[in-house]
Amino acid sequence: MASTNHTKHHPVRKLVSLLVLVLVVAGILATGYLAKGQSLAPGLAIDLAGGRQFILTPKTTTGAAVTQSDLDQAIAIIRQRIDASGVSEAEITSQGGTNIVVALPGEPSDETRDLVTKSALMRFRPVLTIADPGVTTTTKAEDSATADGTADDTDQTATDDQTATEDGTATDSGASSDSGSDDAKTDDKAAGVAEQAAIEPASFTTGVKTAGDTAGDDATSDTSNGTDSAVTDDTVPADGATTDDSTTSDDSTTSDDSTTTADEGASALPADDDPIWQTFADLDCTQAASLQGTNDDDPDEPFATCASDGTAKYLLGPVEIQGSDIATASSSLETTDSGQTLNSWQVNMTFTSEGGTLFAEVTKRIAGLDSPRNQFAMVLDGLVISAPSVESKFSSSGITGGQAVITGSSADPFTRQSATTLANQLKFGALPLTFEIQSDQQISATLGSEQLEKGLIAGAIGMLLVLIYALFQYRVLGLVVMASLAVAAVLAYLTVTLLSWPSVLGMRLSLAAIAGLIVSIGITADSFVVYFERIKDELRDGRPLDAALDTGWDRAKRTILASDAVNFAAAIVLYQLAVGGVKGFAFMLGLTTLIDVILIFWFTHPLMVLLAKRPFFYEGHPWSGLDPRKLGVEMVQYRGRGKFGKPKSIADTKDPEHAANADADADAAVAPVSRSASPKGERMTIAERRALAQKQAEATVATAETDDKDSTGSDDSSENGEK
């Protein structure tokens, strides 16, 4: 009895489901193309589309010789950065044990180029003051007057060497009384510093919830109100040991003229005559040259630099935490103390054990300072990427637990992209080497285009050979093979195009990936062969076509699933162990294996169920591919109740009486044989039953031929006797 198969009763439902799937994916592609300008063609890797190649010479920050271990670590970190940015099929290799070669497909963005060429040295410095990005003529007295955000309060900023003007801006008592233009510039600068200080920055908060945090604290600073949150998924490599306590010593940062106290450490303002004030005043962050960044700054001294976007300039204290003190960083949606998820993003940071201790000490100290000196700047390659403030409620103990959360301000909340970018910078920002760019050149895709053309020709030839074989072996059923391969091609194209979008996976097709697509033709064809041969086997056993479809499918699908499972497992292992282009081959092998499963279950088998209802197929037309005579069924026929017999056409002779006797002899010879038991009463396999039936049929034919010869001999003897 044929097994129950629900697909037999609902083949149209399966076909409609597949059609809906194709239309949904096509609709997504069309929407992305019309709304966001996404491409409708798969992205190509560097070997097919060309790109840019960088040759970098690494150097250690200490001047020591570069070891192979340093080189391997640098390659691993660069690869992590590029992978995290969404660029796939990048080629990163060492050259001669001294250089690093990085090849990026297409035309990489400036951000991606920076990930490759910059050493990404991450340092944390306290903010001393902030100003507008342009050149100013302010002095230390003027900056210190506004560094606390109190440009209008002369009592808090003037020193013995300073006098306060009527508008509250501090000026140097040694300044010329007739320098009216300088006074105007000073007033403008003071207003600019006050304006920058008034801008609500991002803020730090604890990453470990405590009773005090959940209860709320009325003593939070103004800069922490209404903040949003943002998160990213990245990790920070080490770039060196943490700084000594000497970097935060009072002697290196305080003076008798300073308005700060000795316990401010690295947050103390430099002395009046410190050249850093003039450097800060002359810094012009509106110039592109100022935004190139540097790693030549002294970690033990104050540092004047720009925001990475050029919107402000900073005077920073000595380095207090290194990038190597960050264990990991990630981005996520912000959650409230009650557990509610908001529609804003935050960046989550986790420090090493030593880094967590240093961070707690620094945040405890600066939490009690006025803005902007309560901000802790993150400096990447000499540019400030973020300067979150520390809420005043942490002035008693600092942010402890080795975890911290950065939330955006109400005026400038984090977006998903900005949070992810910052997390990536924190995570991969501690590369222990600097680089000199030896070469930056465009790579032509001419050779790759020729190889792509040959690859497509090879794929077309393979497809043609499969179709010729299918038509020769399965006749009209070969058209089912053609239709299935066409649907598989559509599914593969739509899927690969969608996965090529940067917002999805950023996958790119390489020659190795195309080889994986070509191999998939054989995988799909193998499924057809298994299915069709199972159907033919059941027809040879005497089953009608509908029963042969059900029984053949039940047996074929187990074989197909087992084969595809092996292919998919091999693809996973290969993808995990391989690098470069081989990953593309493994990915395509796994993807097309999944498509093969969808195809055989949702298209090929349902289509065969529908075709089996057509007379062309169930009557066994010679061109249907299911003709019983071509399958050898004429050698033995199943007569029901476990009985087999030879066709009457073989026993048919001119002598009706002899024909009847021959047919009876055939029935007598074959009828007692059961399809499931041998003459000894033992159960037989399908192969054993076929072999026994074949022998019985041959014996029947031989008996009929012997009877014919005997009859002919008798007739000849009679004729001779008459003569």
Tab-separated table of N, CA and C in Angstrom, residues 557-680:
chain	number	residue	atom	x	y	z
A	557	LYS	N	13.316	11.101	-1.143
A	557	LYS	CA	13.558	12.307	-0.343
A	557	LYS	C	14.520	12.036	0.807
A	558	ARG	N	14.500	10.807	1.332
A	558	ARG	CA	15.460	10.486	2.391
A	558	ARG	C	16.884	10.511	1.849
A	559	THR	N	17.051	9.973	0.660
A	559	THR	CA	18.380	9.985	0.041
A	559	THR	C	18.824	11.402	-0.286
A	560	ILE	N	17.887	12.210	-0.817
A	560	ILE	CA	18.215	13.594	-1.181
A	560	ILE	C	18.593	14.405	0.054
A	561	LEU	N	17.809	14.276	1.120
A	561	LEU	CA	18.103	15.024	2.346
A	561	LEU	C	19.437	14.597	2.949
A	562	ALA	N	19.734	13.315	2.905
A	562	ALA	CA	21.014	12.845	3.440
A	562	ALA	C	22.181	13.413	2.637
A	563	SER	N	22.034	13.404	1.311
A	563	SER	CA	23.091	13.946	0.456
A	563	SER	C	23.284	15.441	0.676
A	564	ASP	N	22.173	16.184	0.740
A	564	ASP	CA	22.270	17.634	0.951
A	564	ASP	C	22.815	17.959	2.337
A	565	ALA	N	22.479	17.143	3.326
A	565	ALA	CA	23.004	17.373	4.675
A	565	ALA	C	24.519	17.229	4.698
A	566	VAL	N	25.030	16.240	3.988
A	566	VAL	CA	26.483	16.053	3.914
A	566	VAL	C	27.133	17.242	3.212
A	567	ASN	N	26.536	17.686	2.100
A	567	ASN	CA	27.084	18.841	1.376
A	567	ASN	C	27.075	20.094	2.242
A	568	PHE	N	25.979	20.303	2.968
A	568	PHE	CA	25.864	21.507	3.793
A	568	PHE	C	26.863	21.475	4.951
A	569	ALA	N	27.022	20.313	5.562
A	569	ALA	CA	27.995	20.193	6.650
A	569	ALA	C	29.411	20.441	6.139
A	570	ALA	N	29.714	19.917	4.962
A	570	ALA	CA	31.038	20.154	4.381
A	570	ALA	C	31.251	21.635	4.096
A	571	ALA	N	30.192	22.318	3.629
A	571	ALA	CA	30.298	23.752	3.353
A	571	ALA	C	30.562	24.544	4.629
A	572	ILE	N	29.900	24.165	5.722
A	572	ILE	CA	30.101	24.868	6.997
A	572	ILE	C	31.536	24.695	7.484
A	573	VAL	N	32.030	23.470	7.449
A	573	VAL	CA	33.397	23.213	7.908
A	573	VAL	C	34.400	23.962	7.042
A	574	LEU	N	34.195	23.924	5.735
A	574	LEU	CA	35.108	24.609	4.821
A	574	LEU	C	35.084	26.110	5.042
A	575	TYR	N	33.910	26.661	5.287
A	575	TYR	CA	33.797	28.109	5.513
A	575	TYR	C	34.513	28.518	6.796
A	576	GLN	N	34.418	27.701	7.829
A	576	GLN	CA	35.050	28.038	9.101
A	576	GLN	C	36.566	27.938	9.026
A	577	LEU	N	37.073	27.017	8.245
A	577	LEU	CA	38.511	26.782	8.199
A	577	LEU	C	39.215	27.566	7.105
A	578	ALA	N	38.483	27.974	6.080
A	578	ALA	CA	39.113	28.617	4.931
A	578	ALA	C	39.251	30.116	5.142
A	579	VAL	N	40.039	30.742	4.284
A	579	VAL	CA	40.191	32.191	4.264
A	579	VAL	C	40.099	32.651	2.815
A	580	GLY	N	39.838	33.950	2.649
A	580	GLY	CA	39.839	34.520	1.311
A	580	GLY	C	38.750	33.969	0.425
A	581	GLY	N	39.133	33.713	-0.847
A	581	GLY	CA	38.166	33.303	-1.847
A	581	GLY	C	37.539	31.953	-1.587
A	582	VAL	N	38.236	31.069	-0.866
A	582	VAL	CA	37.673	29.748	-0.582
A	582	VAL	C	36.418	29.877	0.274
A	583	LYS	N	36.375	30.902	1.110
A	583	LYS	CA	35.162	31.143	1.889
A	583	LYS	C	33.973	31.395	0.962
A	584	GLY	N	34.214	32.126	-0.133
A	584	GLY	CA	33.141	32.385	-1.090
A	584	GLY	C	32.626	31.106	-1.721
A	585	PHE	N	33.540	30.192	-2.054
A	585	PHE	CA	33.125	28.897	-2.606
A	585	PHE	C	32.271	28.140	-1.593
A	586	ALA	N	32.727	28.095	-0.342
A	586	ALA	CA	31.994	27.367	0.696
A	586	ALA	C	30.628	27.994	0.939
A	587	PHE	N	30.575	29.320	0.935
A	587	PHE	CA	29.294	29.993	1.166
A	587	PHE	C	28.306	29.659	0.058
A	588	MET	N	28.746	29.712	-1.188
A	588	MET	CA	27.857	29.408	-2.307
A	588	MET	C	27.440	27.946	-2.304
A	589	LEU	N	28.342	27.072	-1.914
A	589	LEU	CA	27.994	25.652	-1.841
A	589	LEU	C	26.879	25.431	-0.829
A	590	GLY	N	26.992	26.057	0.332
A	590	GLY	CA	25.944	25.922	1.342
A	590	GLY	C	24.639	26.556	0.917
A	591	LEU	N	24.726	27.747	0.297
A	591	LEU	CA	23.513	28.450	-0.131
A	591	LEU	C	22.760	27.658	-1.189
A	592	THR	N	23.457	27.166	-2.200
A	592	THR	CA	22.791	26.426	-3.274
A	592	THR	C	22.276	25.072	-2.790
A	593	THR	N	22.892	24.515	-1.757
A	593	THR	CA	22.363	23.274	-1.180
A	593	THR	C	20.998	23.522	-0.553
A	594	LEU	N	20.862	24.634	0.158
A	594	LEU	CA	19.554	24.991	0.725
A	594	LEU	C	18.535	25.251	-0.384
A	595	ILE	N	18.961	25.913	-1.449
A	595	ILE	CA	18.057	26.167	-2.572
A	595	ILE	C	17.614	24.851	-3.203
A	596	ASP	N	18.508	23.869	-3.275
A	596	ASP	CA	18.154	22.566	-3.841
A	596	ASP	C	17.059	21.894	-3.024
A	597	VAL	N	17.146	21.991	-1.701
A	597	VAL	CA	16.108	21.398	-0.846
A	597	VAL	C	14.768	22.079	-1.091
A	598	ILE	N	14.775	23.418	-1.139
A	598	ILE	CA	13.536	24.160	-1.404
A	598	ILE	C	12.967	23.771	-2.758
A	599	LEU	N	13.842	23.639	-3.730
A	599	LEU	CA	13.404	23.363	-5.100
A	599	LEU	C	12.757	21.984	-5.221
A	600	ILE	N	13.390	20.969	-4.688
A	600	ILE	CA	12.886	19.609	-4.876
A	600	ILE	C	11.582	19.388	-4.119
A	601	PHE	N	11.417	20.070	-2.965
A	601	PHE	CA	10.208	19.893	-2.161
A	601	PHE	C	9.066	20.785	-2.634
A	602	TRP	N	9.375	21.983	-3.093
A	602	TRP	CA	8.328	22.957	-3.421
A	602	TRP	C	8.087	23.134	-4.912
A	603	PHE	N	8.893	22.468	-5.731
A	603	PHE	CA	8.675	22.633	-7.173
A	603	PHE	C	8.683	21.297	-7.911
A	604	THR	N	9.786	20.572	-7.843
A	604	THR	CA	9.924	19.382	-8.680
A	604	THR	C	8.882	18.313	-8.342
A	605	HIS	N	8.778	17.934	-7.075
A	605	HIS	CA	7.812	16.887	-6.717
A	605	HIS	C	6.365	17.335	-6.928
A	606	PRO	N	5.949	18.515	-6.482
A	606	PRO	CA	4.566	18.937	-6.772
A	606	PRO	C	4.267	18.985	-8.264
A	607	LEU	N	5.237	19.417	-9.067
A	607	LEU	CA	5.018	19.458	-10.513
A	607	LEU	C	4.847	18.048	-11.073
A	608	MET	N	5.614	17.090	-10.582
A	608	MET	CA	5.470	15.712	-11.042
A	608	MET	C	4.105	15.142	-10.666
A	609	VAL	N	3.594	15.497	-9.489
A	609	VAL	CA	2.268	15.026	-9.075
A	609	VAL	C	1.206	15.538	-10.034
A	610	LEU	N	1.316	16.788	-10.454
A	610	LEU	CA	0.352	17.350	-11.406
A	610	LEU	C	0.488	16.698	-12.774
A	611	LEU	N	1.718	16.469	-13.226
A	611	LEU	CA	1.920	15.872	-14.547
A	611	LEU	C	1.437	14.425	-14.590
A	612	ALA	N	1.511	13.724	-13.466
A	612	ALA	CA	1.092	12.319	-13.433
A	612	ALA	C	-0.391	12.159	-13.703
A	613	LYS	N	-1.157	13.224	-13.586
A	613	LYS	CA	-2.588	13.168	-13.850
A	613	LYS	C	-2.906	13.345	-15.330
A	614	ARG	N	-1.902	13.673	-16.115
A	614	ARG	CA	-2.117	13.847	-17.551
A	614	ARG	C	-2.010	12.498	-18.258
A	615	PRO	N	-2.914	12.216	-19.222
A	615	PRO	CA	-2.862	10.929	-19.931
A	615	PRO	C	-1.521	10.664	-20.599
A	616	PHE	N	-0.858	11.725	-21.037
A	616	PHE	CA	0.430	11.568	-21.712
A	616	PHE	C	1.409	10.800	-20.828
A	617	PHE	N	1.313	11.022	-19.515
A	617	PHE	CA	2.253	10.382	-18.597
A	617	PHE	C	1.684	9.091	-18.009
A	618	TYR	N	0.428	9.125	-17.519
A	618	TYR	CA	-0.043	7.919	-16.835
A	618	TYR	C	-0.364	6.790	-17.806
A	619	GLU	N	-0.525	7.084	-19.098
A	619	GLU	CA	-0.716	6.020	-20.079
A	619	GLU	C	0.610	5.512	-20.626
A	620	GLY	N	1.707	6.158	-20.208
A	620	GLY	CA	3.031	5.670	-20.590
A	620	GLY	C	3.390	5.941	-22.029
A	621	HIS	N	3.174	7.159	-22.509
A	621	HIS	CA	3.562	7.513	-23.872
A	621	HIS	C	5.062	7.269	-24.047
A	622	PRO	N	5.465	6.794	-25.227
A	622	PRO	CA	6.896	6.505	-25.441
A	622	PRO	C	7.812	7.691	-25.170
A	623	TRP	N	7.316	8.930	-25.350
A	623	TRP	CA	8.149	10.115	-25.115
A	623	TRP	C	7.962	10.697	-23.719
A	624	SER	N	7.182	10.051	-22.911
A	624	SER	CA	6.963	10.576	-21.565
A	624	SER	C	8.137	10.303	-20.636
A	625	GLY	N	8.975	9.337	-21.006
A	625	GLY	CA	10.050	8.930	-20.115
A	625	GLY	C	9.612	7.882	-19.119
A	626	LEU	N	8.332	7.526	-19.148
A	626	LEU	CA	7.780	6.545	-18.214
A	626	LEU	C	7.113	5.394	-18.962
A	627	ASP	N	7.533	5.121	-20.182
A	627	ASP	CA	6.968	4.046	-20.992
A	627	ASP	C	7.343	2.689	-20.382
A	628	PRO	N	6.349	1.860	-20.003
A	628	PRO	CA	6.661	0.571	-19.368
A	628	PRO	C	7.525	-0.328	-20.236
A	629	ARG	N	7.311	-0.307	-21.551
A	629	ARG	CA	8.080	-1.182	-22.430
A	629	ARG	C	9.561	-0.800	-22.415
A	630	LYS	N	9.834	0.531	-22.413
A	630	LYS	CA	11.231	0.968	-22.383
A	630	LYS	C	11.868	0.733	-21.014
A	631	LEU	N	11.019	0.617	-20.008
A	631	LEU	CA	11.534	0.341	-18.669
A	631	LEU	C	11.716	-1.149	-18.427
A	632	GLY	N	11.317	-1.991	-19.414
A	632	GLY	CA	11.471	-3.433	-19.264
A	632	GLY	C	10.332	-4.103	-18.534
A	633	VAL	N	9.227	-3.376	-18.346
A	633	VAL	CA	8.107	-3.954	-17.619
A	633	VAL	C	7.460	-5.073	-18.414
A	634	GLU	N	7.629	-5.151	-19.776
A	634	GLU	CA	6.986	-6.174	-20.574
A	634	GLU	C	7.527	-7.577	-20.281
A	635	MET	N	8.667	-7.644	-19.598
A	635	MET	CA	9.216	-8.949	-19.263
A	635	MET	C	8.393	-9.663	-18.193
A	636	VAL	N	7.714	-8.926	-17.350
A	636	VAL	CA	6.888	-9.518	-16.311
A	636	VAL	C	5.840	-8.496	-15.901
A	637	GLN	N	4.652	-8.973	-15.655
A	637	GLN	CA	3.569	-8.095	-15.250
A	637	GLN	C	3.061	-8.488	-13.867
A	638	TYR	N	2.716	-7.461	-13.086
A	638	TYR	CA	2.142	-7.703	-11.763
A	638	TYR	C	0.644	-7.889	-11.940
A	639	ARG	N	0.120	-9.050	-11.498
A	639	ARG	CA	-1.271	-9.388	-11.733
A	639	ARG	C	-2.121	-9.298	-10.473
A	640	GLY	N	-1.580	-8.712	-9.435
A	640	GLY	CA	-2.341	-8.568	-8.209
A	640	GLY	C	-2.161	-9.743	-7.275
A	641	ARG	N	-2.400	-9.500	-5.992
A	641	ARG	CA	-2.303	-10.548	-4.967
A	641	ARG	C	-0.932	-11.214	-4.963
A	642	GLY	N	0.083	-10.415	-5.243
A	642	GLY	CA	1.443	-10.942	-5.199
A	642	GLY	C	1.797	-11.864	-6.332
A	643	LYS	N	1.073	-11.796	-7.466
A	643	LYS	CA	1.324	-12.698	-8.587
A	643	LYS	C	1.931	-11.928	-9.746
A	644	PHE	N	2.888	-12.565	-10.445
A	644	PHE	CA	3.517	-12.026	-11.638
A	644	PHE	C	3.271	-12.997	-12.780
A	645	GLY	N	3.271	-12.464	-14.013
A	645	GLY	CA	3.124	-13.316	-15.176
A	645	GLY	C	3.644	-12.620	-16.406
A	646	LYS	N	3.941	-13.379	-17.468
A	646	LYS	CA	4.442	-12.755	-18.683
A	646	LYS	C	3.275	-12.220	-19.488
A	647	PRO	N	3.509	-11.211	-20.282
A	647	PRO	CA	2.433	-10.638	-21.097
A	647	PRO	C	1.877	-11.677	-22.055
A	648	LYS	N	0.603	-11.550	-22.319
A	648	LYS	CA	-0.040	-12.497	-23.225
A	648	LYS	C	0.498	-12.382	-24.631
A	649	SER	N	1.056	-11.227	-24.993
A	649	SER	CA	1.557	-11.045	-26.351
A	649	SER	C	2.681	-12.015	-26.650
A	650	ILE	N	3.419	-12.433	-25.615
A	650	ILE	CA	4.516	-13.358	-25.834
A	650	ILE	C	3.979	-14.770	-26.050
A	651	ALA	N	2.925	-15.137	-25.347
A	651	ALA	CA	2.361	-16.491	-25.461
A	651	ALA	C	1.380	-16.620	-26.606
A	652	ASP	N	1.057	-15.499	-27.223
A	652	ASP	CA	0.052	-15.522	-28.281
A	652	ASP	C	0.613	-16.222	-29.523
A	653	THR	N	-0.070	-17.267	-30.021
A	653	THR	CA	0.343	-17.972	-31.237
A	653	THR	C	-0.868	-18.159	-32.128
A	654	LYS	N	-0.637	-18.800	-33.264
A	654	LYS	CA	-1.736	-19.014	-34.189
A	654	LYS	C	-2.687	-20.096	-33.674
A	655	ASP	N	-2.183	-20.953	-32.798
A	655	ASP	CA	-3.002	-22.033	-32.271
A	655	ASP	C	-3.667	-21.572	-30.978
A	656	PRO	N	-4.961	-21.241	-31.011
A	656	PRO	CA	-5.629	-20.741	-29.798
A	656	PRO	C	-5.535	-21.735	-28.647
A	657	GLU	N	-5.656	-23.043	-28.976
A	657	GLU	CA	-5.612	-24.029	-27.904
A	657	GLU	C	-4.242	-24.059	-27.250
A	658	HIS	N	-3.178	-23.974	-28.098
A	658	HIS	CA	-1.819	-23.972	-27.557
A	658	HIS	C	-1.546	-22.690	-26.770
A	659	ALA	N	-2.106	-21.582	-27.276
A	659	ALA	CA	-1.910	-20.306	-26.570
A	659	ALA	C	-2.537	-20.365	-25.192
A	660	ALA	N	-3.725	-20.953	-25.123
A	660	ALA	CA	-4.386	-21.063	-23.825
A	660	ALA	C	-3.584	-21.952	-22.885
A	661	ASN	N	-3.057	-23.083	-23.454
A	661	ASN	CA	-2.252	-23.974	-22.619
A	661	ASN	C	-0.966	-23.298	-22.136
A	662	ALA	N	-0.335	-22.520	-23.038
A	662	ALA	CA	0.912	-21.833	-22.663
A	662	ALA	C	0.654	-20.799	-21.587
A	663	ASP	N	-0.459	-20.094	-21.719
A	663	ASP	CA	-0.792	-19.071	-20.715
A	663	ASP	C	-1.077	-19.710	-19.367
A	664	ALA	N	-1.778	-20.856	-19.428
A	664	ALA	CA	-2.068	-21.562	-18.179
A	664	ALA	C	-0.786	-22.064	-17.535
A	665	ASP	N	0.139	-22.596	-18.382
A	665	ASP	CA	1.421	-23.056	-17.851
A	665	ASP	C	2.195	-21.914	-17.200
A	666	ALA	N	2.136	-20.723	-17.839
A	666	ALA	CA	2.857	-19.569	-17.275
A	666	ALA	C	2.283	-19.187	-15.929
A	667	ASP	N	0.935	-19.186	-15.858
A	667	ASP	CA	0.306	-18.841	-14.579
A	667	ASP	C	0.662	-19.868	-13.508
A	668	ALA	N	0.662	-21.144	-13.947
A	668	ALA	CA	0.967	-22.190	-12.977
A	668	ALA	C	2.402	-22.090	-12.485
A	669	ALA	N	3.285	-21.654	-13.395
A	669	ALA	CA	4.702	-21.584	-13.028
A	669	ALA	C	5.015	-20.403	-12.136
A	670	VAL	N	4.257	-19.306	-12.283
A	670	VAL	CA	4.622	-18.071	-11.614
A	670	VAL	C	3.698	-17.726	-10.468
A	671	ALA	N	2.441	-18.101	-10.576
A	671	ALA	CA	1.441	-17.615	-9.631
A	671	ALA	C	1.762	-17.867	-8.174
A	672	PRO	N	2.305	-19.002	-7.778
A	672	PRO	CA	2.469	-19.235	-6.341
A	672	PRO	C	3.502	-18.335	-5.665
A	673	VAL	N	4.284	-17.619	-6.437
A	673	VAL	CA	5.381	-16.847	-5.842
A	673	VAL	C	4.844	-15.581	-5.197
A	674	SER	N	5.166	-15.370	-3.951
A	674	SER	CA	4.763	-14.152	-3.228
A	674	SER	C	5.800	-13.066	-3.445
A	675	ARG	N	5.351	-11.797	-3.422
A	675	ARG	CA	6.267	-10.672	-3.615
A	675	ARG	C	7.128	-10.458	-2.379
A	676	SER	N	6.716	-11.057	-1.287
A	676	SER	CA	7.466	-10.786	-0.067
A	676	SER	C	8.133	-12.014	0.531
A	677	ALA	N	7.864	-13.217	-0.071
A	677	ALA	CA	8.432	-14.428	0.507
A	677	ALA	C	8.976	-15.315	-0.591
A	678	SER	N	10.065	-16.005	-0.298
A	678	SER	CA	10.668	-16.940	-1.237
A	678	SER	C	9.934	-18.267	-1.152
A	679	PRO	N	10.228	-19.207	-2.100
A	679	PRO	CA	9.589	-20.530	-2.011
A	679	PRO	C	9.855	-21.224	-0.682
A	680	LYS	N	10.930	-20.860	0.009
A	680	LYS	CA	11.233	-21.460	1.311
A	680	LYS	C	10.487	-20.774	2.447
